[in-house]
Amino acid sequence: MRALLRSVWAEPAVADPPTRVWRDWALLGAVVVAATLEGLLRTDLASPAYSMIVALVLAPTLWWRRTRPLLMVAVAFPVTAVAALLAGHEPELVTGAYLLILPYALFRWGSGRQIIAGTAIILAKMGLSAAVGHLDLADLVGGTVVVSAAMAVATALRYRATLWARELDQAKLAERERLARDLHDTVAHHVSAMAIRAQAGIAVAPTRPAAALDALAVIEAEATRALAEMRLMVRGLRHGEPAGHLDPADLAPNPGIGDVARLASRDQPGPVVDVTLHGDLDDIPATVATAVYRLAQESVTNARRHARHATRIEVRVDADADAVRLRVSDDGDTGTARTAAPGGGFGIVGMTERATLLGGTCDAGPDQDRGWTVAVALPRQAPAGRAGT
């Protein structure tokens, strides 16, 4: 239960909720017309003017229900509670049922903290009404069921939209991976051709200078084609990113070995993360350095998310003249399955793939007694011949 509450508390608000659209104006107009007609035409109301005024005053909360869901709940339900205390009874208009849209919007668009706070306000209002006798037990139970149903529908739609967005992102990432592989193959082909022609030009240059010049012309042509195709592929990889809306992380330089130290933490909730850097860390190629950071980051993230009862995560990077080695271990329960975290990066499968592409290895599994260890070994230089494969 504690884990569930912590998960709800940490839930972010839905990004970029829809702003006010024509349907909001139509909904507000319908509420105003219905409340006015009901207040004027119904003859069985104890306080028709009071009920109509409350419904009309709170109707504008529908405008901001998506962008300010907690604020609208904090306005609407306390106002109805105070109005009920002043009038001696709850508002009587059937039109007042539109207020159910506010708890729906709270669960559909709000953050976890907003949901918890808003639910507390709604329950406090209902409890107060029952305590002062405005709601009998049957009304209290019925009202709770109806409000809970609105919240449940909103939660189901919210997570359905989340799953759909995640599947869409996965499809985009899969396509970008294919494009990246195509880019590698294309550039490798052209670079291999240039290398062969350069070797031939060097071999014939002493005896046939004209042939050497021909080789240079071919190399220039191959380089031009490689650059053109690379630009085309990169445009494909960046397709869909609107100009002027780049994430600041996209503009930052790739992380390196030194950035691994930033993973250390002792003041955050969860396991303590200790980082140790040792050995010859200078002049490590950028590709290898970035890979070490990404692998360490993913390992720490997986440990935080999946290591039950873990208190400590140790990250150690050792480098010598031939290789860079990364070891990330925790002291959590070994019974926990450690797979790719949903939405959390490339997971163990992706880590192994990244290490393999760089000519290294990545092993992950439970320790003999307790905990889980990820061990990565990457050569400081890519093995000869890999670039052209």
Coordinates of C-alpha atoms in Angstrom, one line a residue:
M1 CA 0.0 0.0 0.0
R2 CA 2.9 2.3 0.9
A3 CA 4.4 1.7 -2.5
L4 CA 1.1 2.4 -4.3
L5 CA 0.7 5.7 -2.4
R6 CA 4.3 6.7 -3.2
S7 CA 3.8 5.9 -6.9
V8 CA 0.6 8.0 -6.9
W9 CA 2.3 10.8 -5.1
A10 CA 5.2 10.9 -7.6
E11 CA 2.8 10.8 -10.7
P12 CA 3.4 13.9 -12.8
A13 CA 0.6 16.0 -14.2
V14 CA -0.4 15.2 -17.8
A15 CA 1.8 17.4 -20.1
D16 CA 0.1 20.0 -22.3
P17 CA -3.5 19.4 -21.4
P18 CA -6.0 20.8 -23.9
T19 CA -6.8 24.5 -23.3
R20 CA -10.2 26.0 -23.6
V21 CA -11.9 25.0 -26.8
W22 CA -15.4 25.5 -28.3
R23 CA -16.8 22.5 -26.5
D24 CA -16.0 24.2 -23.2
W25 CA -18.1 27.2 -24.2
A26 CA -20.9 24.9 -25.3
L27 CA -20.7 23.0 -22.0
L28 CA -20.8 26.2 -20.0
G29 CA -23.7 27.6 -22.0
A30 CA -25.7 24.4 -21.6
V31 CA -25.0 24.5 -17.8
V32 CA -26.1 28.1 -17.5
V33 CA -29.3 27.6 -19.5
A34 CA -30.2 24.3 -17.7
A35 CA -29.6 25.8 -14.2
T36 CA -31.6 29.0 -15.1
L37 CA -34.5 27.1 -16.5
E38 CA -34.5 24.6 -13.6
G39 CA -34.4 27.3 -11.0
L40 CA -37.2 29.2 -12.6
L41 CA -39.5 26.4 -13.6
R42 CA -39.3 23.8 -10.8
T43 CA -41.9 24.3 -8.1
D44 CA -40.6 21.7 -5.7
L45 CA -37.5 23.5 -4.6
A46 CA -37.1 24.8 -1.1
S47 CA -34.7 27.6 -2.1
P48 CA -34.7 27.9 -5.9
A49 CA -32.8 31.2 -6.0
Y50 CA -30.1 29.9 -3.7
S51 CA -29.6 26.7 -5.7
M52 CA -29.6 28.5 -9.0
I53 CA -27.0 31.1 -7.8
V54 CA -24.7 28.4 -6.5
A55 CA -24.9 26.5 -9.8
L56 CA -24.3 29.7 -11.9
V57 CA -21.4 31.0 -9.7
L58 CA -19.5 27.7 -9.9
A59 CA -20.2 27.0 -13.6
P60 CA -17.0 28.9 -14.8
T61 CA -14.8 26.4 -13.0
L62 CA -15.4 24.2 -16.0
W63 CA -13.2 26.5 -18.1
W64 CA -10.1 25.7 -16.1
R65 CA -10.8 22.1 -15.1
R66 CA -7.9 20.7 -17.2
T67 CA -5.2 23.3 -16.6
R68 CA -6.1 24.0 -12.9
P69 CA -7.9 20.9 -11.7
L70 CA -6.9 21.1 -8.0
L71 CA -7.8 24.8 -7.8
M72 CA -11.2 24.3 -9.3
V73 CA -12.0 21.4 -6.9
A74 CA -10.7 23.6 -4.0
V75 CA -13.1 26.4 -5.1
A76 CA -16.2 24.4 -6.0
F77 CA -16.5 21.9 -3.1
P78 CA -15.8 24.3 -0.2
V79 CA -18.2 26.8 -1.7
T80 CA -21.0 24.3 -1.9
A81 CA -20.2 23.2 1.7
V82 CA -20.4 26.8 3.0
A83 CA -23.5 27.5 0.9
A84 CA -25.2 24.4 2.3
L85 CA -24.3 25.5 5.9
L86 CA -25.8 28.9 5.3
A87 CA -29.0 27.6 3.6
G88 CA -29.5 24.6 5.9
H89 CA -29.5 22.1 3.0
E90 CA -27.6 20.9 -0.1
P91 CA -28.1 22.6 -3.5
E92 CA -31.2 21.1 -5.0
L93 CA -30.7 21.5 -8.8
V94 CA -30.2 18.4 -10.8
T95 CA -28.0 20.6 -13.1
G96 CA -25.5 20.7 -10.2
A97 CA -24.4 17.2 -11.2
Y98 CA -22.0 19.0 -13.6
L99 CA -19.6 19.3 -10.6
L100 CA -18.8 15.6 -11.1
I101 CA -16.7 16.8 -14.1
L102 CA -14.3 18.4 -11.7
P103 CA -13.2 15.2 -9.9
Y104 CA -13.0 13.5 -13.3
A105 CA -10.7 16.3 -14.6
L106 CA -8.6 16.1 -11.4
F107 CA -7.9 12.4 -11.9
R108 CA -7.6 12.8 -15.7
W109 CA -5.2 15.7 -15.8
G110 CA -3.8 16.4 -12.4
S111 CA -0.5 15.3 -10.8
G112 CA -0.4 12.7 -8.0
R113 CA -0.1 15.3 -5.3
Q114 CA -3.0 17.2 -6.8
I115 CA -5.1 14.1 -6.9
I116 CA -4.4 13.2 -3.3
A117 CA -5.1 16.8 -2.1
G118 CA -8.3 17.1 -4.2
T119 CA -9.6 13.8 -3.0
A120 CA -9.1 14.9 0.6
I121 CA -11.1 18.1 -0.1
I122 CA -13.9 16.2 -1.8
L123 CA -14.1 13.6 1.1
A124 CA -14.0 16.4 3.7
K125 CA -16.9 18.1 2.0
M126 CA -19.0 14.9 1.9
G127 CA -18.1 14.1 5.5
L128 CA -19.1 17.5 6.7
S129 CA -22.4 17.3 4.9
A130 CA -23.1 13.9 6.5
A131 CA -22.0 15.2 9.9
V132 CA -24.4 18.2 9.9
G133 CA -27.3 16.0 8.6
H134 CA -27.5 17.3 5.0
L135 CA -26.8 13.8 3.7
D136 CA -28.3 10.6 5.1
L137 CA -26.4 7.3 4.9
A138 CA -28.0 6.3 1.6
D139 CA -27.2 9.7 0.0
L140 CA -23.6 9.5 1.3
V141 CA -23.0 6.0 0.0
G142 CA -24.6 6.9 -3.4
G143 CA -22.7 10.1 -3.7
T144 CA -19.4 8.3 -2.9
V145 CA -20.2 5.6 -5.5
V146 CA -20.9 8.2 -8.2
V147 CA -17.8 10.3 -7.5
S148 CA -15.7 7.2 -7.3
A149 CA -17.1 6.1 -10.7
A150 CA -16.1 9.4 -12.2
M151 CA -12.6 9.1 -10.8
A152 CA -12.3 5.5 -12.0
V153 CA -13.3 6.5 -15.6
A154 CA -10.8 9.3 -15.6
T155 CA -8.0 7.0 -14.3
A156 CA -8.8 4.4 -17.0
L157 CA -8.7 7.0 -19.8
R158 CA -5.6 8.6 -18.4
Y159 CA -3.6 5.4 -18.4
R160 CA -5.0 4.3 -21.7
A161 CA -3.7 7.5 -23.2
T162 CA -0.3 7.0 -21.5
L163 CA 0.0 3.5 -22.9
W164 CA -0.9 4.7 -26.4
A165 CA 1.7 7.5 -26.2
R166 CA 4.3 5.0 -24.9
E167 CA 3.6 2.6 -27.8
L168 CA 3.9 5.5 -30.2
D169 CA 7.2 6.5 -28.8
Q170 CA 8.4 2.9 -29.0
A171 CA 7.4 2.8 -32.7
K172 CA 9.3 6.0 -33.3
L173 CA 12.4 4.8 -31.5
A174 CA 12.4 1.6 -33.4
E175 CA 12.2 3.5 -36.7
R176 CA 15.0 5.8 -35.6
E177 CA 17.1 2.7 -34.7
R178 CA 16.6 1.3 -38.1
L179 CA 17.6 4.7 -39.7
A180 CA 20.7 4.8 -37.5
R181 CA 21.7 1.4 -38.6
D182 CA 21.2 2.4 -42.2
L183 CA 23.3 5.4 -41.6
H184 CA 26.1 3.3 -40.2
D185 CA 26.0 0.9 -43.2
T186 CA 25.9 3.7 -45.7
V187 CA 28.8 5.7 -44.2
A188 CA 30.8 2.5 -43.6
H189 CA 30.4 1.5 -47.3
H190 CA 31.6 4.9 -48.6
V191 CA 34.5 5.1 -46.1
S192 CA 35.6 1.6 -47.0
A193 CA 35.6 2.6 -50.7
M194 CA 37.6 5.7 -49.9
A195 CA 40.1 3.7 -47.9
I196 CA 40.6 1.2 -50.7
R197 CA 41.0 3.9 -53.3
A198 CA 43.5 5.8 -51.1
Q199 CA 45.6 2.7 -50.6
A200 CA 45.6 2.1 -54.4
G201 CA 46.5 5.8 -55.0
I202 CA 49.4 5.5 -52.6
A203 CA 50.6 2.3 -54.2
V204 CA 50.7 3.7 -57.8
A205 CA 51.7 7.3 -57.0
P206 CA 55.4 6.8 -57.6
T207 CA 55.0 5.3 -61.1
R208 CA 51.6 6.6 -62.2
P209 CA 50.8 10.1 -60.8
A210 CA 47.7 10.4 -63.0
A211 CA 46.2 7.3 -61.5
A212 CA 46.8 8.8 -58.1
L213 CA 44.9 11.9 -59.1
D214 CA 42.1 9.7 -60.4
A215 CA 42.0 8.0 -57.0
L216 CA 41.7 11.4 -55.3
A217 CA 38.8 12.3 -57.5
V218 CA 37.0 9.1 -56.7
I219 CA 37.6 9.7 -52.9
E220 CA 36.2 13.2 -53.3
A221 CA 33.1 11.9 -55.0
E222 CA 32.6 9.1 -52.4
A223 CA 33.0 11.6 -49.6
T224 CA 30.5 14.0 -51.2
R225 CA 27.9 11.2 -51.6
A226 CA 28.6 10.0 -48.0
L227 CA 28.0 13.4 -46.6
A228 CA 24.8 13.9 -48.6
E229 CA 23.4 10.6 -47.6
M230 CA 24.4 11.2 -43.9
R231 CA 22.6 14.5 -43.9
L232 CA 19.5 12.8 -45.4
M233 CA 19.5 10.2 -42.7
V234 CA 20.0 12.7 -39.9
R235 CA 17.1 14.7 -41.2
G236 CA 15.1 11.5 -41.0
L237 CA 16.2 10.8 -37.5
R238 CA 15.2 14.3 -36.5
H239 CA 11.9 14.3 -38.4
G240 CA 9.0 15.5 -36.2
E241 CA 11.1 17.7 -33.9
P242 CA 9.7 21.2 -34.4
A243 CA 12.2 24.0 -34.9
G244 CA 12.8 26.2 -31.9
H245 CA 11.5 23.5 -29.5
L246 CA 14.7 21.5 -28.8
D247 CA 15.2 19.9 -25.5
P248 CA 18.2 21.6 -23.7
A249 CA 19.7 18.1 -23.3
D250 CA 19.9 17.9 -27.1
L251 CA 22.2 20.9 -27.1
A252 CA 24.4 19.7 -24.3
P253 CA 27.6 17.9 -25.1
N254 CA 27.6 14.1 -24.7
P255 CA 28.4 13.0 -21.2
G256 CA 31.8 11.4 -20.4
I257 CA 33.6 9.4 -17.8
G258 CA 33.7 12.4 -15.4
D259 CA 30.0 12.7 -15.5
V260 CA 29.6 9.3 -13.9
A261 CA 30.4 11.0 -10.6
R262 CA 27.1 12.9 -10.9
L263 CA 25.2 9.7 -10.4
A264 CA 26.4 9.6 -6.7
S265 CA 23.8 10.5 -4.2
R266 CA 23.5 10.3 -0.4
D267 CA 20.7 12.8 0.3
Q268 CA 18.0 11.4 -2.0
P269 CA 15.4 8.9 -1.0
G270 CA 16.2 5.3 -1.8
P271 CA 19.5 3.5 -1.9
V272 CA 22.8 5.4 -1.4
V273 CA 24.8 5.6 -4.6
D274 CA 28.6 5.6 -4.3
V275 CA 30.8 6.2 -7.3
T276 CA 34.5 5.3 -7.6
L277 CA 36.7 6.3 -10.6
H278 CA 40.1 4.6 -10.9
G279 CA 42.8 4.2 -13.4
D280 CA 43.9 6.0 -16.6
L281 CA 40.8 8.0 -17.5
D282 CA 42.5 10.4 -19.8
D283 CA 42.1 10.3 -23.6
I284 CA 39.3 7.8 -23.6
P285 CA 37.4 8.1 -26.9
A286 CA 34.2 10.0 -26.7
T287 CA 32.1 7.1 -27.9
V288 CA 33.5 4.8 -25.2
A289 CA 33.2 7.5 -22.5
T290 CA 29.6 8.3 -23.4
A291 CA 28.7 4.6 -23.5
V292 CA 30.2 4.0 -20.0
Y293 CA 28.1 6.9 -18.7
R294 CA 24.9 5.7 -20.3
L295 CA 25.4 2.1 -19.1
A296 CA 26.1 3.3 -15.6
Q297 CA 23.1 5.6 -15.6
E298 CA 20.8 2.8 -16.8
S299 CA 22.2 0.4 -14.3
V300 CA 21.6 2.8 -11.4
T301 CA 18.1 3.6 -12.7
N302 CA 17.2 -0.1 -12.9
A303 CA 18.6 -0.8 -9.4
R304 CA 16.6 2.1 -7.9
R305 CA 13.4 0.9 -9.6
H306 CA 13.7 -2.9 -9.2
A307 CA 16.1 -3.6 -6.3
R308 CA 13.8 -4.4 -3.4
H309 CA 15.1 -3.5 0.1
A310 CA 18.3 -2.2 -1.4
T311 CA 20.3 0.3 0.8
R312 CA 23.4 0.8 -1.3
I313 CA 24.4 0.9 -5.0
E314 CA 28.1 0.9 -5.8
V315 CA 29.4 2.2 -9.2
R316 CA 33.1 1.6 -10.0
V317 CA 34.9 2.5 -13.2
D318 CA 38.4 1.1 -13.8
A319 CA 40.5 2.0 -16.9
D320 CA 43.8 0.8 -18.1
A321 CA 45.7 0.9 -21.4
D322 CA 43.5 -1.6 -23.1
A323 CA 40.0 -1.4 -21.6
V324 CA 37.5 0.5 -19.5
R325 CA 35.5 -1.6 -17.0
L326 CA 32.3 -0.7 -15.3
R327 CA 30.8 -2.5 -12.4
V328 CA 27.4 -1.5 -10.8
S329 CA 26.2 -3.6 -7.9
D330 CA 23.5 -3.3 -5.3
D331 CA 22.5 -5.2 -2.1
G332 CA 18.8 -5.7 -2.9
D333 CA 16.9 -9.0 -2.9
T334 CA 18.1 -11.4 -5.7
G335 CA 14.5 -12.6 -6.3
T336 CA 13.5 -9.5 -8.2
A337 CA 13.5 -9.9 -12.0
R338 CA 15.6 -7.1 -13.5
T339 CA 14.4 -6.4 -17.0
A340 CA 14.0 -3.2 -19.0
A341 CA 12.1 -0.7 -17.0
P342 CA 8.9 0.5 -18.7
G343 CA 9.7 3.8 -20.3
G344 CA 13.0 3.8 -18.5
G345 CA 15.6 3.6 -21.3
F346 CA 17.2 0.8 -23.2
G347 CA 17.2 -1.8 -20.4
I348 CA 19.5 -4.8 -20.1
V349 CA 19.0 -5.9 -23.6
G350 CA 19.9 -2.5 -25.0
M351 CA 22.9 -2.3 -22.7
T352 CA 24.2 -5.6 -24.0
E353 CA 23.6 -4.4 -27.6
R354 CA 25.5 -1.1 -27.0
A355 CA 28.5 -2.9 -25.4
T356 CA 28.6 -5.5 -28.2
L357 CA 28.6 -2.8 -30.9
L358 CA 31.6 -1.2 -29.3
G359 CA 33.4 -4.6 -29.2
G360 CA 32.9 -5.1 -25.5
T361 CA 30.8 -7.3 -23.2
C362 CA 27.9 -6.7 -20.7
D363 CA 26.9 -9.3 -18.1
A364 CA 24.1 -8.8 -15.6
G365 CA 22.7 -11.1 -13.0
P366 CA 22.1 -11.9 -9.3
D367 CA 25.1 -12.3 -7.0
Q368 CA 25.6 -15.5 -5.1
D369 CA 24.3 -14.3 -1.7
R370 CA 22.5 -11.0 -2.2
G371 CA 22.2 -8.2 -4.7
W372 CA 22.6 -7.7 -8.5
T373 CA 25.6 -6.8 -10.5
V374 CA 26.1 -5.4 -14.0
A375 CA 29.7 -5.8 -15.3
V376 CA 30.8 -4.1 -18.5
A377 CA 34.1 -4.2 -20.3
L378 CA 34.8 -2.0 -23.3
P379 CA 38.0 -1.7 -25.3
R380 CA 39.5 1.8 -25.3
Q381 CA 39.6 1.6 -29.1
A382 CA 37.2 -0.2 -31.4
P383 CA 38.6 -3.5 -32.7
A384 CA 40.3 -3.2 -36.1
G385 CA 37.9 -3.8 -39.0
R386 CA 34.6 -3.1 -37.1
A387 CA 34.0 0.3 -38.6
G388 CA 33.6 -1.2 -42.0
T389 CA 31.3 -4.0 -41.1

